[in-house]
Short mmCIF file of C-alpha atoms (C1' of nucleotides) in Angstrom, two decimals:
data_model
loop_
_atom_site.label_atom_id
_atom_site.label_comp_id
_atom_site.label_asym_id
_atom_site.label_seq_id
_atom_site.Cartn_x
_atom_site.Cartn_y
_atom_site.Cartn_z
CA MET A 4 14.09 37.62 -21.28
CA ALA A 5 11.25 38.81 -21.02
CA GLN A 6 8.32 41.46 -19.40
CA PRO A 7 8.96 41.34 -15.96
CA ASP A 8 5.27 42.25 -15.48
CA THR A 9 3.35 38.85 -16.16
CA VAL A 10 6.69 36.55 -15.77
CA THR A 11 7.29 37.79 -12.56
CA ARG A 12 3.56 37.80 -11.21
CA ILE A 13 3.18 34.45 -12.82
CA LEU A 14 6.25 33.36 -10.51
CA ASP A 15 4.48 35.81 -6.76
CA THR A 16 1.45 33.54 -7.48
CA ALA A 17 2.95 30.18 -8.28
CA GLU A 18 5.03 29.32 -5.74
CA VAL A 19 2.11 30.02 -2.78
CA LEU A 20 -0.32 27.88 -4.59
CA PHE A 21 2.36 25.45 -5.01
CA ALA A 22 2.98 25.85 -1.06
CA GLU A 23 -0.57 26.10 -0.29
CA ARG A 24 -1.04 22.99 -2.31
CA GLY A 25 1.60 20.94 -4.14
CA PHE A 26 2.96 20.72 -7.90
CA ALA A 27 0.20 18.11 -8.95
CA GLU A 28 -2.02 20.15 -7.54
CA THR A 29 -2.52 22.23 -8.67
CA SER A 30 -3.22 23.97 -12.36
CA LEU A 31 -1.86 25.78 -14.40
CA ARG A 32 -5.22 27.89 -15.57
CA THR A 33 -5.96 28.27 -11.36
CA ILE A 34 -1.88 29.92 -11.90
CA THR A 35 -2.78 32.07 -14.29
CA SER A 36 -6.14 33.22 -13.46
CA LYS A 37 -5.38 34.05 -9.88
CA ALA A 38 -2.17 36.45 -11.15
CA LYS A 39 -4.52 37.52 -14.00
CA VAL A 40 -3.06 36.26 -17.22
CA ASN A 41 -3.57 34.46 -20.04
CA LEU A 42 -3.46 30.57 -19.67
CA ALA A 43 -0.80 30.26 -23.09
CA ALA A 44 1.52 32.39 -21.45
CA VAL A 45 3.12 30.30 -18.63
CA ASN A 46 4.01 27.67 -21.31
CA TYR A 47 5.29 31.03 -23.94
CA HIS A 48 7.52 32.24 -20.88
CA PHE A 49 8.46 28.98 -19.45
CA GLY A 50 8.20 26.06 -22.28
CA SER A 51 6.56 23.88 -19.27
CA LYS A 52 4.87 23.52 -15.98
CA LYS A 53 8.14 21.90 -15.05
CA SER A 54 10.79 24.48 -16.29
CA LEU A 55 7.98 27.13 -14.04
CA ILE A 56 8.27 25.13 -11.38
CA GLN A 57 12.12 24.44 -12.10
CA ALA A 58 12.17 28.41 -12.14
CA VAL A 59 10.55 29.39 -8.75
CA PHE A 60 12.39 27.10 -6.99
CA ALA A 61 15.49 28.91 -9.23
CA ARG A 62 14.47 32.52 -7.42
CA TYR A 63 15.10 31.48 -4.32
CA LEU A 64 17.79 29.46 -4.56
CA ASP A 65 20.99 30.87 -7.02
CA PRO A 66 20.61 34.21 -4.59
CA PHE A 67 20.78 31.94 -1.39
CA THR A 68 24.21 29.49 -3.00
CA GLU A 69 25.60 33.39 -3.40
CA ARG A 70 25.03 34.12 -0.64
CA PHE A 71 25.99 31.09 1.29
CA HIS A 72 29.14 31.00 -1.07
CA ARG A 73 29.88 34.07 -0.14
CA ALA A 74 29.53 33.67 3.49
CA LEU A 75 31.40 31.49 4.00
CA ASP A 76 34.09 32.65 2.10
CA GLU A 77 33.94 35.35 5.03
CA LEU A 78 34.27 33.24 7.54
CA GLU A 79 37.05 30.76 6.08
CA HIS A 80 38.96 34.24 5.70
CA ALA A 81 38.17 34.55 9.65
CA TYR A 82 39.25 31.49 10.72
CA GLY A 83 43.07 31.51 8.57
CA GLY A 84 42.60 27.87 8.23
CA LYS A 85 42.03 26.91 11.49
CA VAL A 86 38.39 24.87 12.37
CA ILE A 87 34.84 26.29 12.13
CA PRO A 88 33.01 25.52 15.08
CA LEU A 89 29.80 23.67 14.67
CA GLU A 90 27.54 26.59 15.76
CA VAL A 91 29.12 28.97 13.93
CA LEU A 92 28.54 26.90 11.04
CA LEU A 93 24.66 26.09 11.60
CA GLU A 94 24.24 29.70 12.91
CA THR A 95 25.66 31.28 9.28
CA MET A 96 23.44 28.24 7.97
CA ALA A 97 20.98 30.27 9.37
CA ARG A 98 20.94 33.26 8.69
CA THR A 99 21.11 32.87 4.69
CA VAL A 100 18.49 30.78 4.55
CA LEU A 101 17.30 34.19 7.20
CA GLU A 102 17.98 36.60 4.60
CA VAL A 103 17.35 35.23 1.80
CA PRO A 104 13.69 35.50 1.07
CA ALA A 105 13.86 38.51 3.99
CA GLU A 106 12.22 40.64 1.50
CA ARG A 107 8.99 39.30 0.04
CA ASN A 108 8.30 38.06 3.74
CA SER A 109 8.17 34.61 2.08
CA LEU A 110 10.04 32.31 4.32
CA LYS A 111 7.67 29.98 4.79
CA VAL A 112 7.15 29.72 0.61
CA PHE A 113 10.28 29.00 0.48
CA MET A 114 10.08 26.70 3.06
CA LYS A 115 6.89 25.09 1.93
CA LEU A 116 8.70 24.45 -1.13
CA LEU A 117 12.31 23.37 0.21
CA GLY A 118 9.85 20.59 1.99
CA LEU A 119 7.88 19.19 -1.18
CA ALA A 120 11.36 19.48 -3.62
CA TYR A 121 12.27 16.14 -1.01
CA SER A 122 8.26 14.93 -0.38
CA GLN A 123 6.83 15.23 -3.78
CA ALA A 124 9.14 15.75 -6.76
CA GLN A 125 10.29 12.23 -7.15
CA GLY A 126 11.92 12.93 -11.03
CA HIS A 127 13.04 16.04 -12.46
CA LEU A 128 12.61 18.00 -9.05
CA ARG A 129 15.54 16.44 -7.15
CA ARG A 130 17.96 16.19 -9.60
CA TYR A 131 17.93 19.96 -10.71
CA ILE A 132 18.15 20.65 -7.28
CA GLN A 133 20.44 18.10 -6.38
CA GLU A 134 22.83 18.92 -9.74
CA GLU A 135 21.86 22.94 -9.94
CA TYR A 136 23.15 23.79 -6.44
CA GLY A 137 24.52 20.18 -4.91
CA SER A 138 27.96 22.12 -4.52
CA VAL A 139 27.43 23.94 -2.37
CA PHE A 140 25.78 21.80 0.32
CA THR A 141 28.68 19.69 -0.65
CA ARG A 142 31.17 22.73 0.72
CA PHE A 143 29.48 23.22 3.79
CA THR A 144 29.48 19.71 5.10
CA GLU A 145 33.82 19.53 4.53
CA LEU A 146 33.40 22.36 6.26
CA VAL A 147 31.27 20.03 9.31
CA ARG A 148 33.04 17.48 9.06
CA GLN A 149 36.09 19.27 10.11
CA ALA A 150 34.40 21.20 13.22
CA THR A 151 33.17 17.32 14.45
CA PRO A 152 36.18 15.55 13.16
CA GLU A 153 35.37 12.78 16.61
CA LEU A 154 32.15 11.69 14.04
CA PRO A 155 32.47 9.14 11.69
CA ASP A 156 32.08 10.25 8.46
CA HIS A 157 28.07 8.34 7.65
CA GLU A 158 27.23 8.99 11.19
CA ARG A 159 28.23 12.17 10.06
CA PHE A 160 26.25 12.27 7.48
CA TRP A 161 22.99 10.38 8.84
CA ARG A 162 22.76 13.79 11.63
CA LEU A 163 22.87 16.80 8.86
CA HIS A 164 20.01 14.92 7.00
CA PHE A 165 18.46 13.96 10.31
CA MET A 166 18.70 17.60 11.70
CA LEU A 167 18.71 19.13 7.60
CA GLY A 168 14.26 17.08 8.69
CA THR A 169 14.28 18.78 11.63
CA VAL A 170 14.62 22.29 10.56
CA ILE A 171 12.00 21.77 7.09
CA PHE A 172 9.96 19.56 8.14
CA THR A 173 9.07 22.08 11.44
CA LEU A 174 9.17 24.85 9.21
CA SER A 175 7.51 23.91 6.24
CA GLY A 176 4.29 22.69 8.39
CA LEU A 177 5.19 25.85 11.00
CA ASP A 178 0.68 27.15 9.82
CA ALA A 179 -0.72 23.18 11.15
CA LEU A 180 1.48 23.66 13.84
CA ARG A 181 1.66 27.35 14.73
CA ASP A 182 -2.43 27.08 15.07
CA ILE A 183 -2.17 23.84 17.68
CA ALA A 184 0.54 25.53 19.67
CA GLU A 185 -1.19 29.17 18.89
CA LYS A 186 -4.34 27.55 21.32
CA ASP A 187 -2.26 25.40 23.58
CA TYR A 188 0.09 27.89 24.71
CA GLY A 189 -1.04 31.28 23.15
CA GLU A 190 1.92 31.59 21.71
CA HIS A 191 2.11 33.60 17.92
CA VAL A 192 5.41 31.83 17.02
CA THR A 193 7.46 33.23 14.37
CA VAL A 194 9.91 31.51 12.47
CA ARG A 195 12.47 33.82 14.40
CA ASP A 196 10.81 32.06 17.49
CA LEU A 197 10.74 28.27 15.88
CA ILE A 198 15.00 29.20 14.59
CA ARG A 199 15.90 30.24 18.36
CA ARG A 200 14.56 27.68 19.23
CA LEU A 201 15.79 24.90 16.59
CA ARG A 202 19.81 25.96 17.48
CA PRO A 203 20.32 23.97 20.93
CA VAL A 204 18.51 21.43 20.21
CA VAL A 205 20.60 21.17 16.30
CA VAL A 206 23.86 21.30 18.51
CA SER A 207 22.70 18.55 21.11
CA ALA A 208 21.47 15.99 17.93
CA MET A 209 24.94 16.63 16.69
CA GLN A 210 27.58 16.25 19.51
CA ALA A 211 25.36 13.41 21.05
CA PRO A 212 26.97 9.87 22.14
CA LEU A 213 27.89 7.18 19.22
CA PRO A 214 24.86 5.29 19.09
CA GLU A 215 25.57 1.60 20.49
CA PRO A 216 26.96 -0.62 17.77
CA ALA A 217 24.38 -2.48 15.21
CA LEU A 218 23.41 -5.87 16.45
CA GLN A 219 24.47 -9.17 14.34
CA ALA A 220 21.73 -10.21 11.87
CA GLY A 221 19.56 -13.12 13.16
CA GLN A 222 16.88 -11.28 15.55
CA ALA A 223 14.17 -11.32 14.96
CA MET B 62 -18.37 -5.99 4.32
CA ALA B 63 -16.80 -7.10 0.75
CA GLN B 64 -14.99 -10.40 -1.00
CA PRO B 65 -11.27 -10.23 0.42
CA ASP B 66 -9.52 -10.45 -2.48
CA THR B 67 -10.53 -8.08 -4.67
CA VAL B 68 -10.71 -5.13 -1.89
CA THR B 69 -6.93 -6.38 -0.34
CA ARG B 70 -5.56 -6.43 -3.59
CA ILE B 71 -6.84 -3.13 -4.17
CA LEU B 72 -5.24 -1.25 -0.67
CA ASP B 73 -1.62 -3.51 -1.64
CA THR B 74 -1.43 -1.47 -5.25
CA ALA B 75 -1.94 1.43 -4.09
CA GLU B 76 -0.31 1.88 -1.00
CA VAL B 77 2.57 1.30 -2.58
CA LEU B 78 1.92 3.41 -5.08
CA PHE B 79 0.96 5.69 -3.07
CA ALA B 80 4.43 5.91 -1.24
CA GLU B 81 6.40 6.02 -4.28
CA ARG B 82 4.21 8.79 -6.22
CA GLY B 83 1.95 10.68 -3.71
CA PHE B 84 -2.10 10.90 -4.31
CA ALA B 85 -2.49 13.23 -6.96
CA GLU B 86 -0.05 11.44 -9.01
CA THR B 87 -0.84 8.12 -8.84
CA SER B 88 -4.56 7.74 -10.94
CA LEU B 89 -6.80 5.07 -9.92
CA ARG B 90 -6.39 3.43 -14.01
CA THR B 91 -2.97 2.95 -12.47
CA ILE B 92 -4.05 1.63 -9.78
CA THR B 93 -6.60 -0.98 -10.47
CA SER B 94 -4.31 -1.96 -14.23
CA LYS B 95 -1.52 -3.25 -11.67
CA ALA B 96 -4.27 -4.78 -9.51
CA LYS B 97 -5.53 -6.42 -11.93
CA VAL B 98 -8.45 -4.85 -11.16
CA ASN B 99 -11.14 -3.07 -13.13
CA LEU B 100 -11.01 0.11 -12.43
CA ALA B 101 -15.20 0.84 -11.28
CA ALA B 102 -14.04 -1.59 -8.50
CA VAL B 103 -12.37 1.40 -6.22
CA ASN B 104 -15.59 3.01 -6.56
CA TYR B 105 -17.39 -0.02 -5.68
CA HIS B 106 -15.74 -0.98 -2.99
CA PHE B 107 -14.60 2.38 -1.08
CA GLY B 108 -16.83 5.12 -2.53
CA SER B 109 -13.85 7.26 -4.56
CA LYS B 110 -10.71 7.92 -4.16
CA LYS B 111 -10.29 9.69 -0.83
CA SER B 112 -11.76 7.20 0.74
CA LEU B 113 -9.54 4.56 -0.58
CA ILE B 114 -6.51 7.28 0.85
CA GLN B 115 -8.66 7.48 4.03
CA ALA B 116 -8.56 3.17 3.81
CA VAL B 117 -4.96 2.47 2.92
CA PHE B 118 -3.43 4.90 6.40
CA ALA B 119 -6.56 3.12 8.38
CA ARG B 120 -5.06 0.04 7.59
CA TYR B 121 -1.38 1.03 9.57
CA LEU B 122 -3.22 4.09 12.63
CA ASP B 123 -5.90 1.63 13.90
CA PRO B 124 -3.02 -1.50 14.88
CA PHE B 125 -0.73 0.93 15.36
CA THR B 126 -2.59 2.95 17.64
CA GLU B 127 -4.42 0.06 19.25
CA ARG B 128 -0.79 -1.05 20.10
CA PHE B 129 1.06 1.16 21.39
CA HIS B 130 -2.80 2.15 23.69
CA ARG B 131 -1.62 -1.46 25.55
CA ALA B 132 1.80 -0.63 25.50
CA LEU B 133 1.18 1.91 26.90
CA ASP B 134 -0.90 1.02 29.40
CA GLU B 135 1.79 -2.03 30.52
CA LEU B 136 4.14 0.59 31.09
CA GLU B 137 1.80 1.92 33.56
CA HIS B 138 1.47 -0.83 34.85
CA ALA B 139 4.67 -1.56 34.90
CA TYR B 140 5.98 1.90 36.81
CA GLY B 141 2.92 1.70 38.73
CA GLY B 142 2.05 5.78 38.80
CA LYS B 143 5.77 6.11 38.73
CA VAL B 144 7.39 8.46 36.04
CA ILE B 145 8.72 6.51 32.73
CA PRO B 146 11.89 7.46 31.96
CA LEU B 147 12.61 9.44 28.14
CA GLU B 148 13.70 6.51 26.98
CA VAL B 149 10.90 4.77 27.86
CA LEU B 150 8.45 6.19 26.36
CA LEU B 151 11.19 6.79 22.62
CA GLU B 152 12.03 2.89 22.55
CA THR B 153 8.51 1.99 23.01
CA MET B 154 6.87 4.04 20.60
CA ALA B 155 9.87 2.97 17.71
CA ARG B 156 8.63 -0.70 19.03
CA THR B 157 5.35 -0.22 18.37
CA VAL B 158 6.01 1.30 15.31
CA LEU B 159 8.07 -1.13 13.67
CA GLU B 160 6.15 -4.20 14.52
CA VAL B 161 3.23 -2.89 12.58
CA PRO B 162 4.07 -3.05 9.59
CA ALA B 163 6.62 -6.28 9.52
CA GLU B 164 4.51 -8.65 8.87
CA ARG B 165 4.32 -7.30 4.83
CA ASN B 166 7.55 -5.39 5.60
CA SER B 167 5.96 -2.54 4.53
CA LEU B 168 7.94 -0.14 7.15
CA LYS B 169 9.26 2.57 4.16
CA VAL B 170 5.40 1.81 2.84
CA PHE B 171 4.26 3.44 5.85
CA MET B 172 6.71 6.12 6.34
CA LYS B 173 6.51 7.65 2.84
CA LEU B 174 2.75 7.22 3.95
CA LEU B 175 2.77 9.44 7.35
CA GLY B 176 5.44 11.90 5.35
CA LEU B 177 3.30 12.47 2.60
CA ALA B 178 0.17 13.04 4.77
CA TYR B 179 2.04 15.89 6.76
CA SER B 180 3.37 17.23 3.16
CA GLN B 181 1.56 16.72 1.14
CA ALA B 182 -2.98 16.42 2.05
CA GLN B 183 -3.90 20.29 2.67
CA GLY B 184 -7.19 19.03 3.79
CA HIS B 185 -9.59 15.67 4.45
CA LEU B 186 -6.56 13.35 5.24
CA ARG B 187 -4.72 15.42 8.22
CA ARG B 188 -8.61 16.19 9.44
CA TYR B 189 -9.05 12.63 9.17
CA ILE B 190 -5.38 11.21 10.94
CA GLN B 191 -6.17 14.05 12.87
CA GLU B 192 -9.68 13.07 14.38
CA GLU B 193 -9.47 9.30 14.82
CA TYR B 194 -6.24 9.45 15.70
CA GLY B 195 -5.07 12.10 17.74
CA SER B 196 -6.18 10.91 21.39
CA VAL B 197 -3.08 8.26 21.35
CA PHE B 198 -0.69 11.44 20.34
CA THR B 199 -2.04 12.93 23.48
CA ARG B 200 -1.47 10.37 25.97
CA PHE B 201 1.72 9.84 24.37
CA THR B 202 2.91 14.11 25.13
CA GLU B 203 1.58 13.93 28.66
CA LEU B 204 3.61 10.89 28.89
CA VAL B 205 6.64 12.86 27.74
CA ARG B 206 5.98 15.95 29.54
CA GLN B 207 5.38 13.90 32.78
CA ALA B 208 9.35 12.75 31.84
CA THR B 209 10.54 15.50 31.58
CA PRO B 210 9.55 17.78 33.87
CA GLU B 211 11.84 21.15 33.47
CA LEU B 212 10.90 21.29 29.52
CA PRO B 213 8.49 24.27 30.20
CA ASP B 214 5.63 23.11 27.98
CA HIS B 215 5.26 25.19 24.94
CA GLU B 216 8.76 24.18 24.22
CA ARG B 217 8.81 20.17 25.00
CA PHE B 218 5.83 20.92 22.16
CA TRP B 219 8.52 22.07 19.74
CA ARG B 220 10.58 19.82 20.30
CA LEU B 221 8.46 16.97 20.38
CA HIS B 222 7.11 18.23 16.54
CA PHE B 223 10.90 18.62 16.13
CA MET B 224 11.69 15.70 16.96
CA LEU B 225 8.68 14.02 15.07
CA GLY B 226 9.96 16.18 11.74
CA THR B 227 13.65 14.40 12.05
CA VAL B 228 12.19 10.70 11.72
CA ILE B 229 9.08 11.52 9.35
CA PHE B 230 11.59 12.91 7.21
CA THR B 231 13.89 10.57 6.97
CA LEU B 232 12.52 7.60 7.14
CA SER B 233 10.17 8.81 4.12
CA GLY B 234 13.23 9.94 2.04
CA LEU B 235 14.75 6.71 2.92
CA ASP B 236 15.12 5.34 -0.34
CA ALA B 237 16.78 8.71 -2.00
CA LEU B 238 19.10 9.03 1.16
CA ARG B 239 20.38 5.64 0.66
CA ASP B 240 21.34 5.26 -2.41
CA ILE B 241 24.02 8.42 -1.96
CA ALA B 242 25.29 6.93 2.03
CA GLU B 243 26.11 3.64 -0.29
CA LYS B 244 27.31 5.35 -3.37
CA ASP B 245 29.93 7.12 -0.56
CA TYR B 246 30.20 4.52 2.46
CA GLY B 247 29.45 1.63 0.81
CA GLU B 248 27.32 0.16 3.58
CA HIS B 249 24.19 0.02 2.92
CA VAL B 250 21.38 1.26 5.84
CA THR B 251 18.00 -0.61 6.64
CA VAL B 252 15.42 0.75 8.88
CA ARG B 253 16.43 -0.64 11.96
CA ASP B 254 19.38 0.69 11.60
CA LEU B 255 18.09 3.90 11.17
CA ILE B 256 16.50 3.68 13.80
CA ARG B 257 19.42 2.75 16.48
CA ARG B 258 21.22 6.21 14.94
CA LEU B 259 18.30 7.90 15.77
CA ARG B 260 17.58 7.26 19.85
CA PRO B 261 21.10 9.02 21.08
CA VAL B 262 19.71 12.21 18.89
CA VAL B 263 16.76 12.20 19.53
CA VAL B 264 17.63 11.82 23.14
CA SER B 265 19.86 14.17 22.88
CA ALA B 266 17.89 16.52 21.42
CA MET B 267 14.59 16.35 23.54
CA GLN B 268 17.78 16.88 26.52
CA ALA B 269 18.61 19.52 25.27
CA PRO B 270 19.43 22.58 27.47
CA LEU B 271 17.11 25.74 26.76
CA PRO B 272 17.33 27.86 24.24
CA GLU B 273 18.35 31.98 25.19
CA PRO B 274 15.18 33.74 25.46
CA ALA B 275 13.53 36.67 22.84
CA LEU B 276 14.84 38.47 21.79
CA GLN B 277 12.39 41.50 22.06
CA ALA B 278 10.89 43.56 19.39
CA GLY B 279 13.00 46.20 16.71
CA GLN B 280 16.00 43.74 15.48
CA ALA B 281 16.28 43.47 12.18
"C1'" DC C 160 3.93 56.35 -39.57
"C1'" DC C 161 5.32 51.62 -41.12
"C1'" DA C 162 6.84 47.11 -40.45
"C1'" DC C 163 8.77 43.14 -37.89
"C1'" DG C 164 9.51 41.29 -33.46
"C1'" DT C 165 7.60 40.41 -28.85
"C1'" DT C 166 4.30 39.43 -25.93
"C1'" DT C 167 -1.28 38.47 -25.48
"C1'" DG C 168 -5.80 36.55 -26.29
"C1'" DA C 169 -9.17 33.10 -27.42
"C1'" DA C 170 -10.59 29.11 -28.46
"C1'" DA C 171 -8.71 24.48 -29.84
"C1'" DC C 172 -5.84 20.04 -29.15
"C1'" DA C 173 -5.60 15.39 -27.26
"C1'" DG C 174 -4.77 12.86 -23.77
"C1'" DA C 175 -6.57 11.83 -18.40
"C1'" DT C 176 -8.87 12.13 -14.23
"C1'" DG C 177 -12.44 10.09 -11.94
"C1'" DT C 178 -16.96 9.43 -11.01
"C1'" DT C 179 -21.17 6.43 -13.00
"C1'" DT C 180 -24.18 3.25 -15.64
"C1'" DA C 181 -25.89 -0.46 -17.05
"C1'" DT C 182 -25.12 -5.30 -17.76
"C1'" DA C 183 -23.05 -9.37 -17.04
"C1'" DA C 184 -21.95 -13.40 -13.56
"C1'" DT C 185 -21.06 -15.42 -9.65
"C1'" DC C 186 -22.86 -17.54 -5.71
"C1'" DA C 187 -25.04 -18.01 -1.38
"C1'" DG C 188 -30.43 -19.56 0.96
"C1'" DG C 189 -35.00 -21.89 -0.12
"C1'" DC D 222 -32.89 -25.38 -9.26
"C1'" DC D 223 -33.91 -21.20 -9.34
"C1'" DT D 224 -33.82 -17.01 -7.01
"C1'" DG D 225 -32.03 -12.77 -5.13
"C1'" DA D 226 -28.18 -9.83 -3.80
"C1'" DT D 227 -23.97 -8.96 -4.23
"C1'" DT D 228 -20.07 -8.73 -7.06
"C1'" DA D 229 -17.28 -7.68 -11.19
"C1'" DT D 230 -17.41 -5.65 -15.50
"C1'" DA D 231 -17.25 -2.43 -19.94
"C1'" DA D 232 -18.23 0.98 -21.89
"C1'" DA D 233 -20.17 6.02 -21.77
"C1'" DC D 234 -19.81 10.52 -18.68
"C1'" DA D 235 -18.32 14.80 -17.32
"C1'" DT D 236 -14.80 17.71 -15.95
"C1'" DC D 237 -9.98 19.09 -15.93
"C1'" DT D 238 -5.23 18.75 -17.79
"C1'" DG D 239 -0.94 20.45 -20.08
"C1'" DT D 240 0.28 21.97 -24.66
"C1'" DT D 241 -0.65 24.47 -29.22
"C1'" DT D 242 -2.44 27.03 -32.62
"C1'" DC D 243 -3.28 31.94 -34.96
"C1'" DA D 244 -5.16 36.32 -35.20
"C1'" DA D 245 -3.89 40.27 -32.63
"C1'" DA D 246 -2.34 43.82 -29.98
"C1'" DC D 247 1.46 46.10 -28.35
"C1'" DG D 248 5.83 48.60 -28.77
"C1'" DT D 249 10.72 50.00 -30.60
"C1'" DG D 250 13.81 50.82 -34.10
"C1'" DG D 251 13.68 52.75 -39.02
#
DNA sequence: CCACGTTTGAAACAGATGTTTATAATCAGG
DNA sequence: CCTGATTATAAACATCTGTTTCAAACGTGG
C-alpha cells in the first residue's frame, strides 16, 4: 500500500514509544522526529493517530491469531476429538505468544501494548481488538471449557481473566519489576524465565478449589 | 490548608474522571467544569496537575497504610511471635482494601487508580507511591515470607507480583469484564463477589509446586 | 524524456492544554 | 466598620496537539 520504508519506520518507532509512555502521552511529533520522518507522513499513510495505533496492534495480532489458529488446528487433530489437557492448551498459547515477536525481540513491547489496550483505550481500541480478534479467544476458551469440566462456566470465565491479568500485568510491568528483582536477588530475569515460573502458578490457580458460596445480602 | 469545599469537590471529581479515562486523557478544564469550580482553583490549591494526581492517591493510600499497619500490629500481637498463616495475611489485606473506600462506595475507583498507577504513570507517580507507601508493602512481604518458608525468596517475590497483577488487573478492568459476564451468564458481579472468587485462586497460586529448573542456554 | 500518480516536505491551521496574572469577592480579627 | 489575608473569578499566556494544505521531489510507464 506504500513504500515499506517510511511506514515501517513509523510503526517501529511508534510501538516502542507507545509501550513506554502510553498513547495519549506520545505525540505524533515525537514519533515522526524520532523516526526521521515528516510529520504529515503519519496522516498520509495511516489517516489518523487512531488508525496508527490500530495498525501497531494489527502487526502483532494478525500473525498471532493466524499462528494460534494453526496451533489449535494441529492440537485438535492430534487429540482426535479427545479432550486436550489444560496444561497443553496453556503451553500452546504461551508458545505462540513467544513466537510472534521473537524475530524482533519485541515481546516486551507486545506485552506492554496488550496491557495498555486494557487499561488505557477506553473506546476504539478495545472495540477494535474485540471485533477483529475475539474469535480466537472464543475458540480457545471453548477448548479450556472441555479441559476443565468441573468448573462452573462463570467460575472458569473469571479464572481465565484472573490469569490473563497475571500474565499481562507481570510481563508488561517487567522492566520495573526486573530492576527490583535484580537489585534484591542479583538475578537477571528473562521473559522465558518468567513464563517458566508462571506455568505452575497458572495451572494451580485454574485448578484451585471452588470458592465458598456467596453470603446472602445483608452483611456490612 | 484550604476551604474543604472546593478542594474536596475537585478531588471527588478528579478521581472519578481519572479512573474512567486516565490521567493524560483528563484535562483540568473537564475536571473543574464538572466540579463547578474555577479552572485556576486546581493550580491554586494543588499547585499543578501532577500534585493533584498525587493528592488523589494520597486520599486513599494514607488511610489504607494506616489501617493496614494497625491490622498487622493486631495480627502480630494475636499470634504472639508465631507464624501468621498465609490465608490470614491475604484475608487481612483484602479486608483492609475493602474497608478504606467503603464509606464512599468507591472501591472500583480505588482499584482503577491502582491499575493506572502501574500502567500509565511512567515517572512521578510510581516513584511517589514507592517512596511514600513502600514500607507497608515491605512489612507485608516479610510476614508472607515467614508464612511460606518453603518458597525460595525470588520465587515468592515473583508470585506475589503475579497475584498483585491478578487482583489489580481484574478489579481495575471490572466494568468491561462485568458487561461480558452479565451478558453471558446473566449474573451481576460485585467487587465482593470477585474477592470471594479470588481467594482460593490466590492461595492455590501461592502454594503451587515450584517450577522446573531453568534449561541452560542454547535452545532456540 | 516526458507526464502522471505517489510520496515527501515545510508551513500553517484550529483547537486544546497547563499555567499565570491581575482583579474581584469573601471572611475573619481588631 | 475597617483592614488584611485568604479564596474565587475571568482573561490571557505560551505551548502543544492532530490534522490540512499545497508545492516540491520522486519514481515509473509510455
